């Protein structure tokens, strides 16, 4: 479909009937204006309201007779934040919601003759000021733009908001994978640059919060030794467990097992690793963050700080500067922010990213603007340190984080979880790597007597060969003669990230098993156990 003015526009205000318009580039009624401006990238959607709080704008494009798909197609969408093992190509499902972009393609990438292949891509540019999702049916596509402030209408008070830039692209005679890769670059022309490959270790998937100053130094020595043939220094990321309260503030001091966070960072550097640190900025359940006032807290849940409040952003900036300038950590992994702001995990969010009935401290900005302001504050306060987002909203953090955890947690204990979150995420978010940010598909968790090495080895092999950031989480007792040589080889590959892979059977398999390496070598991975899927155990709660 060629980009053009939509056939229908609907504007939704708070406590007012919808306003409908047909085939126009300017809708103006009762003090509300929606204007569509065509430019070199697509269509910029500008919104203004003098008095009425705005909630949504809906745009609908109908296929012409010539544009109607003439053969069977499959459809791919993205996720609000991380993938949860739920990314997949499907048939046409008209009520399916697809955050940020929708891709419609004929044929199969498993057949490497791409003549006659056609892939249509519908999306919005990254860092939009609205939460956007698509719907696709046999007659056309629909874009919904959520302009709300939390769960209530945004009060623009006469301000003109550029809600999003709509982008359509058609790709012919190439694979759907290549089409999605190209389209991601169209949506995100200016990702943050990193001047070295990022790889290394994170202690979470063996320690799970139970660690210490001394154990982090030992972890640093291990990953340095396992990277002895590497082209550049590995990172060692200290995950949750260094602060006084697990997953909670304060962030200005370590606990009894981490008595001196500044000294620890220097000792890690002396060993030859780059020190990284985990943080959850917005949670203060135990009320131990210094200087926090009651008006800084979220209306939705006072356990969390409101990122629309200027003093909260100042607190975030000061905390970031402490980690980087005073303690001298070189990578910040910030976590949980989507959950803390909106009260839901990505897999729980459907069309509405948050329920109705609450608002932020600053009611004049959309939720998307508020999230963008939070991400920008961290980046601008971090100096030369790298930012690794986790539980970030993918399309909003693009260009504001150097790396993004693109899937939910893998595991050091459950192979089913690693397969579900890791393999699926890597396959379907790989086109975003280098276009939005560097895509971190999460760790290889290595514990003794847990996941069989024959399984972890192939996950590590694919992760290293993918050219994406590769992190290991190694319990020292798990290192042995069976796995050490494999890890040395994988770390050498991960340290330079020259290899590339692509899934070939991703349109048929949500855990792709057939991958093309460096455009020449077909690799096959058998993710399933011989007895089949083992996620469900009667009487136990299912994994996400």
Coordinates of C-alpha atoms in Angstrom, one line a residue:
X1 CA 0.0 0.0 0.0
X2 CA 1.3 3.4 -0.9
X3 CA 1.3 6.1 1.8
X4 CA -1.6 8.4 1.5
X5 CA -4.2 10.3 3.5
X6 CA -6.4 7.7 5.4
X7 CA -9.9 6.9 4.4
X8 CA -11.3 7.5 7.9
X9 CA -10.1 9.5 11.0
X10 CA -11.8 9.2 14.4
X11 CA -10.9 11.4 17.4
X12 CA -11.8 10.2 20.9
X13 CA -12.1 12.8 23.7
X14 CA -12.7 12.2 27.4
X15 CA -16.4 11.9 28.2
X16 CA -17.4 13.1 24.7
X17 CA -18.8 11.3 21.6
X18 CA -16.2 10.4 18.9
X19 CA -15.7 12.7 16.0
X20 CA -15.5 11.1 12.6
X21 CA -13.9 12.5 9.4
X22 CA -13.5 11.1 5.9
X23 CA -10.6 11.4 3.5
X24 CA -9.1 14.7 4.7
X25 CA -5.7 15.9 5.9
X26 CA -7.2 18.4 8.4
X27 CA -9.9 17.6 10.9
X28 CA -11.1 20.6 12.9
X29 CA -14.1 20.7 15.2
X30 CA -15.0 22.0 18.7
X31 CA -11.5 23.2 19.5
X32 CA -9.8 20.0 18.4
X33 CA -7.5 19.7 15.4
X34 CA -5.8 16.8 13.8
X35 CA -3.6 17.6 10.8
X36 CA -1.7 15.2 8.6
X37 CA 1.4 16.6 7.0
X38 CA 3.1 14.5 4.3
X39 CA 6.9 14.6 4.3
X40 CA 9.9 12.7 3.0
X41 CA 9.5 9.9 5.6
X42 CA 5.7 9.5 5.6
X43 CA 2.9 11.4 7.3
X44 CA 3.4 13.5 10.5
X45 CA 0.2 13.4 12.6
X46 CA -0.2 16.6 14.6
X47 CA -2.9 17.0 17.3
X48 CA -4.2 19.9 19.2
X49 CA -7.0 20.5 21.7
X50 CA -7.9 23.8 23.4
X51 CA -10.1 22.4 26.1
X52 CA -11.2 18.8 25.8
X53 CA -8.8 16.1 27.1
X54 CA -7.8 13.8 24.2
X55 CA -7.7 10.0 24.5
X56 CA -7.2 8.4 21.1
X57 CA -6.9 9.1 17.4
X58 CA -7.7 6.3 15.0
X59 CA -6.6 6.3 11.3
X60 CA -8.0 3.8 8.8
X61 CA -6.6 3.0 5.3
X62 CA -8.6 0.7 3.0
X63 CA -6.9 -1.3 0.3
X64 CA -7.8 -0.4 -3.3
X65 CA -8.8 -3.3 -5.6
X66 CA -5.3 -3.3 -6.9
X67 CA -3.7 -3.4 -3.4
X68 CA -5.8 -6.3 -2.1
X69 CA -3.6 -9.3 -1.3
X70 CA -4.0 -11.8 -4.2
X71 CA -2.6 -14.8 -2.3
X72 CA -2.2 -16.1 1.2
X73 CA -0.2 -13.9 3.6
X74 CA 1.2 -14.1 7.1
X75 CA 1.3 -11.1 9.5
X76 CA 3.9 -10.1 12.1
X77 CA 3.6 -7.5 14.8
X78 CA 6.0 -6.2 17.5
X79 CA 5.6 -6.0 21.3
X80 CA 5.0 -3.1 23.6
X81 CA 8.2 -3.7 25.5
X82 CA 10.0 -7.1 25.7
X83 CA 9.0 -10.2 24.0
X84 CA 7.6 -13.0 26.2
X85 CA 8.1 -15.9 23.8
X86 CA 4.9 -14.7 22.1
X87 CA 6.3 -13.1 18.9
X88 CA 5.2 -14.9 15.8
X89 CA 3.9 -14.8 12.2
X90 CA 0.2 -15.5 12.1
X91 CA -2.6 -15.6 9.6
X92 CA -5.0 -12.6 9.3
X93 CA -6.6 -11.9 12.7
X94 CA -8.6 -8.6 12.3
X95 CA -8.8 -7.9 16.1
X96 CA -5.2 -8.7 16.7
X97 CA -3.3 -5.7 18.0
X98 CA 0.3 -5.1 16.9
X99 CA 2.3 -2.5 18.8
X100 CA 4.4 -0.1 16.7
X101 CA 4.5 -1.9 13.4
X102 CA 2.8 -4.6 11.3
X103 CA 4.3 -6.6 8.5
X104 CA 2.4 -8.6 5.9
X105 CA 4.2 -11.0 3.6
X106 CA 3.5 -13.8 1.2
X107 CA 5.6 -16.9 0.7
X108 CA 8.1 -18.3 3.1
X109 CA 11.7 -17.4 4.1
X110 CA 12.4 -21.1 4.3
X111 CA 12.4 -21.1 0.5
X112 CA 15.4 -19.1 -0.5
X113 CA 14.1 -18.2 -3.9
X114 CA 12.7 -14.7 -3.3
X115 CA 11.3 -13.9 -6.7
X116 CA 7.7 -12.8 -6.4
X117 CA 8.0 -12.2 -2.7
X118 CA 6.1 -9.1 -1.5
X119 CA 6.3 -7.6 2.0
X120 CA 4.2 -4.7 3.2
X121 CA 5.3 -2.8 6.3
X122 CA 3.2 -0.3 8.3
X123 CA 4.7 1.5 11.2
X124 CA 5.5 4.7 13.1
X125 CA 8.9 6.3 13.6
X126 CA 10.6 5.6 16.9
X127 CA 10.2 8.0 19.8
X128 CA 6.6 8.9 19.0
X129 CA 4.6 10.9 21.5
X130 CA 1.8 8.4 21.4
X131 CA 1.4 4.7 22.2
X132 CA 0.7 3.2 18.8
X133 CA -0.7 -0.1 17.6
X134 CA -1.9 -1.5 14.3
X135 CA -4.6 -3.8 13.2
X136 CA -4.7 -5.6 9.8
X137 CA -7.5 -7.3 7.9
X138 CA -8.3 -8.3 4.4
X139 CA -9.6 -4.9 3.5
X140 CA -6.9 -2.6 5.0
X141 CA -5.0 -1.4 8.1
X142 CA -5.9 0.6 11.1
X143 CA -3.6 2.7 13.3
X144 CA -4.6 3.5 16.9
X145 CA -2.7 6.3 18.7
X146 CA -3.2 6.3 22.5
X147 CA -2.7 10.0 23.6
X148 CA -3.8 9.5 27.2
X149 CA -2.0 10.7 30.3
X150 CA -2.0 7.5 32.3
X151 CA -5.6 6.4 32.2
X152 CA -7.2 9.7 31.5
X153 CA -7.2 12.2 28.6
X154 CA -4.2 14.4 28.1
X155 CA -4.7 18.1 28.6
X156 CA -2.8 19.8 25.8
X157 CA -4.3 23.3 26.6
X158 CA -3.8 24.5 23.0
X159 CA -0.4 22.9 22.5
X160 CA 0.2 21.2 19.2
X161 CA 1.6 17.7 19.7
X162 CA 3.3 15.7 17.0
X163 CA 1.9 12.4 17.9
X164 CA 3.7 10.1 15.4
X165 CA 5.2 9.9 11.9
X166 CA 3.4 7.2 9.9
X167 CA 5.7 5.1 7.6
X168 CA 4.6 2.6 4.9
X169 CA 7.1 0.6 2.8
X170 CA 6.7 -2.1 0.2
X171 CA 9.6 -4.5 -0.5
X172 CA 9.8 -6.8 -3.5
X173 CA 11.9 -9.9 -4.3
X174 CA 13.6 -10.1 -1.0
X175 CA 13.0 -12.2 2.1
X176 CA 10.6 -11.0 4.8
X177 CA 13.5 -11.0 7.2
X178 CA 15.5 -8.5 5.0
X179 CA 12.3 -6.4 4.6
X180 CA 11.8 -6.1 8.4
X181 CA 15.5 -5.3 8.8
X182 CA 15.2 -2.5 6.2
X183 CA 12.0 -1.2 7.7
X184 CA 13.4 -1.0 11.2
X185 CA 16.1 1.3 9.8
X186 CA 13.4 3.4 8.2
X187 CA 11.6 3.8 11.5
X188 CA 14.9 4.4 13.4
X189 CA 17.4 6.3 11.3
X190 CA 19.6 7.5 14.3
X191 CA 20.4 4.8 16.8
X192 CA 23.0 5.4 19.5
X193 CA 26.5 4.3 18.5
X194 CA 28.9 2.1 20.5
X195 CA 32.5 2.0 19.5
X196 CA 33.2 -1.6 20.7
X197 CA 31.3 -4.9 20.9
X198 CA 29.6 -5.4 24.2
X199 CA 29.7 -8.8 25.8
X200 CA 30.6 -10.4 29.1
X201 CA 28.9 -11.6 32.3
X202 CA 26.0 -10.9 34.6
X203 CA 25.6 -12.6 37.9
X204 CA 21.8 -12.8 38.1
X205 CA 21.2 -16.3 36.6
X206 CA 23.2 -18.2 39.1
X207 CA 23.2 -15.8 42.2
X208 CA 19.6 -14.6 41.9
X209 CA 20.3 -11.7 44.3
X210 CA 22.6 -13.6 46.7
X211 CA 26.1 -12.3 46.0
X212 CA 28.9 -10.2 47.6
X213 CA 31.8 -7.9 46.9
X214 CA 34.2 -10.9 46.9
X215 CA 32.0 -13.0 44.7
X216 CA 31.7 -10.2 42.1
X217 CA 35.5 -10.0 42.0
X218 CA 35.7 -13.8 41.5
X219 CA 33.1 -13.5 38.7
X220 CA 35.2 -10.7 37.2
X221 CA 38.3 -12.9 37.3
X222 CA 36.5 -15.8 35.7
X223 CA 35.0 -13.9 32.8
X224 CA 38.3 -12.2 32.2
X225 CA 40.1 -15.5 32.0
X226 CA 37.4 -16.9 29.7
X227 CA 37.9 -13.9 27.4
X228 CA 41.7 -14.2 27.4
X229 CA 41.8 -14.4 23.6
X230 CA 39.2 -11.7 23.1
X231 CA 39.6 -8.5 21.1
X232 CA 38.4 -6.2 23.8
X233 CA 37.6 -6.2 27.5
X234 CA 34.4 -7.9 28.7
X235 CA 31.7 -6.3 30.9
X236 CA 30.9 -7.7 34.3
X237 CA 27.4 -6.5 35.3
X238 CA 26.4 -6.5 39.0
X239 CA 22.7 -7.3 39.0
X240 CA 20.1 -6.9 41.8
X241 CA 21.3 -7.7 45.3
X242 CA 24.0 -5.1 45.9
X243 CA 21.6 -2.5 47.5
X244 CA 20.1 -2.6 51.0
X245 CA 16.7 -3.8 49.7
X246 CA 16.1 -6.3 46.9
X247 CA 14.5 -4.6 43.9
X248 CA 14.0 -1.4 45.9
X249 CA 15.7 1.9 46.9
X250 CA 17.9 3.4 48.2
X251 CA 20.7 3.5 45.6
X252 CA 23.3 5.6 47.4
X253 CA 24.9 2.8 49.4
X254 CA 25.5 -0.9 49.2
X255 CA 24.5 -3.5 51.8
X256 CA 26.7 -5.4 54.3
X257 CA 27.9 -7.7 51.6
X258 CA 28.7 -4.8 49.3
X259 CA 30.4 -2.3 51.7
X260 CA 32.1 0.0 49.1
X261 CA 30.6 0.2 45.6
X262 CA 33.1 2.7 44.4
X263 CA 36.1 0.5 45.5
X264 CA 34.4 -2.5 43.9
X265 CA 34.2 -0.8 40.5
X266 CA 37.9 0.1 40.6
X267 CA 38.9 -3.4 41.6
X268 CA 36.9 -4.8 38.7
X269 CA 38.7 -2.5 36.4
X270 CA 42.0 -3.6 37.9
X271 CA 41.1 -7.2 37.0
X272 CA 40.5 -6.1 33.4
X273 CA 36.7 -6.0 33.1
X274 CA 34.4 -3.1 32.5
X275 CA 32.1 -2.7 35.6
X276 CA 28.3 -2.5 35.1
X277 CA 25.5 -2.1 37.7
X278 CA 21.8 -2.8 37.9
X279 CA 19.2 -0.3 39.2
X280 CA 15.4 0.1 39.5
X281 CA 15.0 3.9 39.6
X282 CA 11.3 4.3 40.4
X283 CA 10.5 1.9 43.2
X284 CA 10.6 3.2 46.8
X285 CA 8.3 0.7 48.6
X286 CA 10.2 0.9 51.9
X287 CA 10.3 4.7 51.9
X288 CA 14.1 4.7 52.3
X289 CA 15.1 6.9 49.3
X290 CA 16.5 10.1 50.7
X291 CA 14.7 13.3 50.1
X292 CA 11.6 11.8 48.5
X293 CA 8.4 13.8 49.2
X294 CA 4.8 12.5 49.1
X295 CA 3.9 14.5 46.0
X296 CA 6.6 12.7 44.1
X297 CA 4.7 9.4 44.3
X298 CA 2.4 7.9 41.6
X299 CA -1.4 8.4 41.9
X300 CA -1.7 4.8 40.6
X301 CA 0.5 3.3 43.4
X302 CA 2.4 5.2 45.9
X303 CA 5.1 2.5 46.0
X304 CA 6.5 4.1 42.8
X305 CA 7.8 7.5 42.0
X306 CA 6.1 9.6 39.2
X307 CA 8.5 10.3 36.3
X308 CA 6.4 13.2 35.2
X309 CA 7.4 15.1 38.3
X310 CA 10.4 17.4 37.7
X311 CA 11.9 16.6 41.1
X312 CA 11.7 12.8 40.4
X313 CA 13.6 13.4 37.2
X314 CA 16.2 15.4 39.2
X315 CA 16.4 12.5 41.6
X316 CA 17.0 10.1 38.7
X317 CA 19.7 12.4 37.2
X318 CA 21.5 12.7 40.6
X319 CA 21.3 8.9 41.1
X320 CA 22.7 8.3 37.6
X321 CA 25.6 10.8 38.1
X322 CA 26.5 9.1 41.4
X323 CA 26.8 5.7 39.7
X324 CA 28.8 7.1 36.8
X325 CA 30.8 10.1 38.0
X326 CA 31.4 9.1 41.7
X327 CA 31.4 5.3 41.6
X328 CA 32.6 5.1 38.0
X329 CA 30.5 2.3 36.6
X330 CA 30.7 2.1 32.8
X331 CA 27.3 0.5 32.1
X332 CA 23.9 1.1 33.8
X333 CA 21.2 -1.6 33.5
X334 CA 18.0 0.1 34.5
X335 CA 15.0 -2.3 35.0
X336 CA 11.3 -2.6 35.8
X337 CA 10.3 0.9 34.5
X338 CA 7.4 -0.1 32.3
X339 CA 5.9 -2.2 35.1
X340 CA 6.6 0.6 37.7
X341 CA 5.0 3.3 35.5
X342 CA 2.0 1.4 34.1
X343 CA 1.4 -1.4 36.6
X344 CA 1.6 -4.2 34.0
X345 CA 4.1 -6.5 32.4
X346 CA 4.2 -6.5 28.6
X347 CA 2.4 -9.8 28.3
X348 CA -0.5 -8.4 30.3
X349 CA -0.9 -5.3 28.2
X350 CA -3.4 -5.5 25.4
X351 CA -4.8 -2.6 23.4
X352 CA -4.6 -0.3 26.4
X353 CA -1.2 0.1 27.9
X354 CA -2.7 1.0 31.3
X355 CA -6.3 1.0 32.7
X356 CA -8.6 4.0 32.8
X357 CA -9.1 6.2 35.8
X358 CA -5.7 7.7 36.9
X359 CA -3.3 10.3 35.7
X360 CA 0.3 11.5 36.2
X361 CA 1.4 14.6 38.2
X362 CA 1.9 16.5 35.0
X363 CA -1.4 16.1 33.1
X364 CA -0.2 18.2 30.1
X365 CA 1.9 15.4 28.6
X366 CA 1.0 12.1 27.0
X367 CA 2.2 8.9 28.7
X368 CA 4.7 8.4 25.8
X369 CA 6.1 11.9 26.3
X370 CA 6.6 11.2 30.0
X371 CA 8.4 7.9 29.3
X372 CA 10.6 9.6 26.8
X373 CA 11.5 12.3 29.3
X374 CA 12.5 9.6 31.8
X375 CA 14.7 7.8 29.3
X376 CA 16.3 11.1 28.1
X377 CA 17.1 12.0 31.7
X378 CA 19.0 8.8 32.3
X379 CA 20.9 9.1 29.0
X380 CA 21.9 12.7 29.4
X381 CA 23.1 12.1 33.0
X382 CA 25.1 9.1 32.2
X383 CA 28.0 10.8 30.4
X384 CA 30.1 8.2 28.6
X385 CA 28.5 5.2 30.3
X386 CA 26.5 2.8 28.3
X387 CA 22.7 2.4 29.0
X388 CA 21.2 -1.0 28.9
X389 CA 17.4 -0.9 29.2
X390 CA 15.4 -3.7 30.6
X391 CA 11.6 -3.7 30.7
X392 CA 11.7 -0.7 28.5
X393 CA 9.1 0.3 25.9
X394 CA 10.9 -0.8 22.7
X395 CA 9.8 1.9 20.2
X396 CA 10.3 4.7 22.8
X397 CA 13.8 3.7 24.0
X398 CA 15.2 3.3 20.5
X399 CA 17.9 6.0 20.2
X400 CA 17.8 6.6 24.0
X401 CA 19.5 3.4 25.1
X402 CA 22.7 1.8 23.7
X403 CA 21.4 -1.7 24.4
X404 CA 18.0 -3.1 25.2
X405 CA 16.9 -6.4 26.7
X406 CA 14.5 -7.4 24.0
X407 CA 13.0 -10.4 25.8
X408 CA 11.9 -11.5 29.3
X409 CA 14.3 -13.4 31.5
X410 CA 16.0 -16.6 30.4
X411 CA 17.0 -18.9 33.2
X412 CA 19.9 -20.7 34.9
X413 CA 17.5 -23.4 36.0
X414 CA 14.8 -24.0 33.4
X415 CA 15.6 -24.8 29.8
X416 CA 12.0 -24.4 28.7
X417 CA 12.1 -20.8 29.9
X418 CA 15.5 -20.1 28.2
X419 CA 14.1 -21.5 24.9
X420 CA 10.8 -19.6 25.2
X421 CA 12.3 -16.2 26.1
X422 CA 15.7 -16.4 24.5
X423 CA 15.3 -18.2 21.1
X424 CA 12.0 -16.6 20.3
X425 CA 13.2 -13.1 21.2
X426 CA 16.5 -13.4 19.3
X427 CA 14.8 -14.5 16.1
X428 CA 12.0 -12.0 16.0
X429 CA 13.8 -9.0 17.5
X430 CA 17.0 -9.5 15.5
X431 CA 16.0 -7.1 12.8
X432 CA 16.0 -4.3 15.5
X433 CA 19.7 -5.0 16.4
X434 CA 21.8 -2.1 15.2
X435 CA 18.7 -0.2 13.9
X436 CA 16.9 0.6 17.2
X437 CA 19.7 -0.3 19.6
X438 CA 22.0 -3.3 20.2
X439 CA 19.5 -6.1 21.0
X440 CA 20.3 -8.1 24.1
X441 CA 18.5 -11.4 24.0
X442 CA 19.6 -12.2 27.6
X443 CA 22.0 -14.5 29.3
X444 CA 23.2 -18.1 29.1
X445 CA 22.6 -19.2 32.7
X446 CA 25.2 -21.8 33.8
X447 CA 24.7 -23.6 37.1
X448 CA 25.8 -27.1 38.2
X449 CA 23.2 -29.8 37.9
X450 CA 20.7 -27.6 36.2
X451 CA 20.3 -27.1 32.5
X452 CA 22.1 -29.8 30.5
X453 CA 25.2 -28.4 28.8
X454 CA 24.2 -29.8 25.4
X455 CA 21.3 -27.4 25.5
X456 CA 23.0 -24.4 27.0
X457 CA 25.9 -24.9 24.5
X458 CA 23.7 -24.5 21.4
X459 CA 21.9 -21.4 22.9
X460 CA 25.4 -19.9 23.7
X461 CA 26.6 -20.8 20.2
X462 CA 23.7 -19.1 18.5
X463 CA 23.9 -16.1 20.7
X464 CA 27.6 -15.6 20.0
X465 CA 27.2 -16.2 16.3
X466 CA 24.3 -13.7 16.1
X467 CA 26.6 -10.7 16.4
X468 CA 24.4 -9.3 19.2
X469 CA 25.6 -8.6 22.8
X470 CA 26.3 -11.9 24.5
X471 CA 26.3 -12.3 28.3
X472 CA 27.0 -15.4 30.4
X473 CA 25.9 -16.0 34.0
X474 CA 28.3 -18.6 35.4
X475 CA 28.3 -20.1 38.8
X476 CA 32.0 -20.8 39.5
X477 CA 31.3 -24.4 40.5
X478 CA 29.7 -25.0 37.1
X479 CA 32.9 -24.5 35.2
X480 CA 34.5 -27.8 34.2
X481 CA 36.5 -29.5 31.4
X482 CA 33.3 -30.2 29.4
X483 CA 32.2 -26.6 29.0
X484 CA 35.3 -24.4 29.5
X485 CA 36.6 -24.9 25.9
X486 CA 33.2 -24.2 24.5
X487 CA 32.9 -21.0 26.5
X488 CA 36.4 -19.8 25.5
X489 CA 35.5 -20.2 21.9
X490 CA 32.1 -18.4 22.3
X491 CA 33.6 -15.5 24.1
X492 CA 36.2 -15.0 21.4
X493 CA 33.5 -14.9 18.8
X494 CA 31.3 -12.6 20.9
X495 CA 34.1 -10.2 21.6
X496 CA 34.4 -9.2 17.9
X497 CA 30.8 -9.8 16.7
X498 CA 31.7 -10.3 13.1
X499 CA 29.3 -13.2 12.4
X500 CA 25.7 -12.8 11.5
X501 CA 22.7 -15.2 11.5
X502 CA 19.1 -15.1 10.3
X503 CA 16.3 -17.4 11.0
X504 CA 15.0 -19.2 7.9
X505 CA 12.0 -21.0 9.4
X506 CA 10.7 -18.1 11.5
X507 CA 7.5 -17.8 9.5
X508 CA 6.5 -21.4 10.5
X509 CA 8.3 -21.9 13.8
X510 CA 8.2 -19.6 16.8
X511 CA 11.4 -21.2 18.0
X512 CA 13.3 -21.2 14.7
X513 CA 15.6 -24.2 14.3
X514 CA 17.1 -23.5 10.8
X515 CA 19.4 -20.5 10.7
X516 CA 21.7 -19.1 7.9
X517 CA 25.1 -18.0 9.2
X518 CA 27.1 -15.4 7.3
X519 CA 24.8 -15.9 4.2
X520 CA 26.6 -19.2 3.4
X521 CA 26.2 -21.9 6.2
X522 CA 22.9 -23.4 7.2
X523 CA 22.9 -24.4 10.9
X524 CA 20.3 -26.5 12.6
X525 CA 19.5 -26.3 16.3
X526 CA 17.3 -28.8 18.1
X527 CA 15.7 -26.9 20.9
X528 CA 13.2 -29.5 22.0
X529 CA 13.8 -32.3 24.4
X530 CA 13.1 -35.8 23.1
X531 CA 10.0 -36.0 25.3
X532 CA 8.6 -32.7 23.9
X533 CA 7.7 -29.5 25.6
X534 CA 8.3 -29.6 29.3
X535 CA 7.0 -26.3 30.4
X536 CA 3.8 -27.6 32.0
X537 CA 3.9 -29.6 35.2
X538 CA 0.5 -30.6 36.6
X539 CA -0.1 -28.9 39.9
X540 CA 2.5 -26.2 39.3
X541 CA 2.0 -22.6 38.0
X542 CA 2.9 -22.2 34.3
X543 CA 5.9 -20.1 33.3
X544 CA 5.0 -16.8 31.6

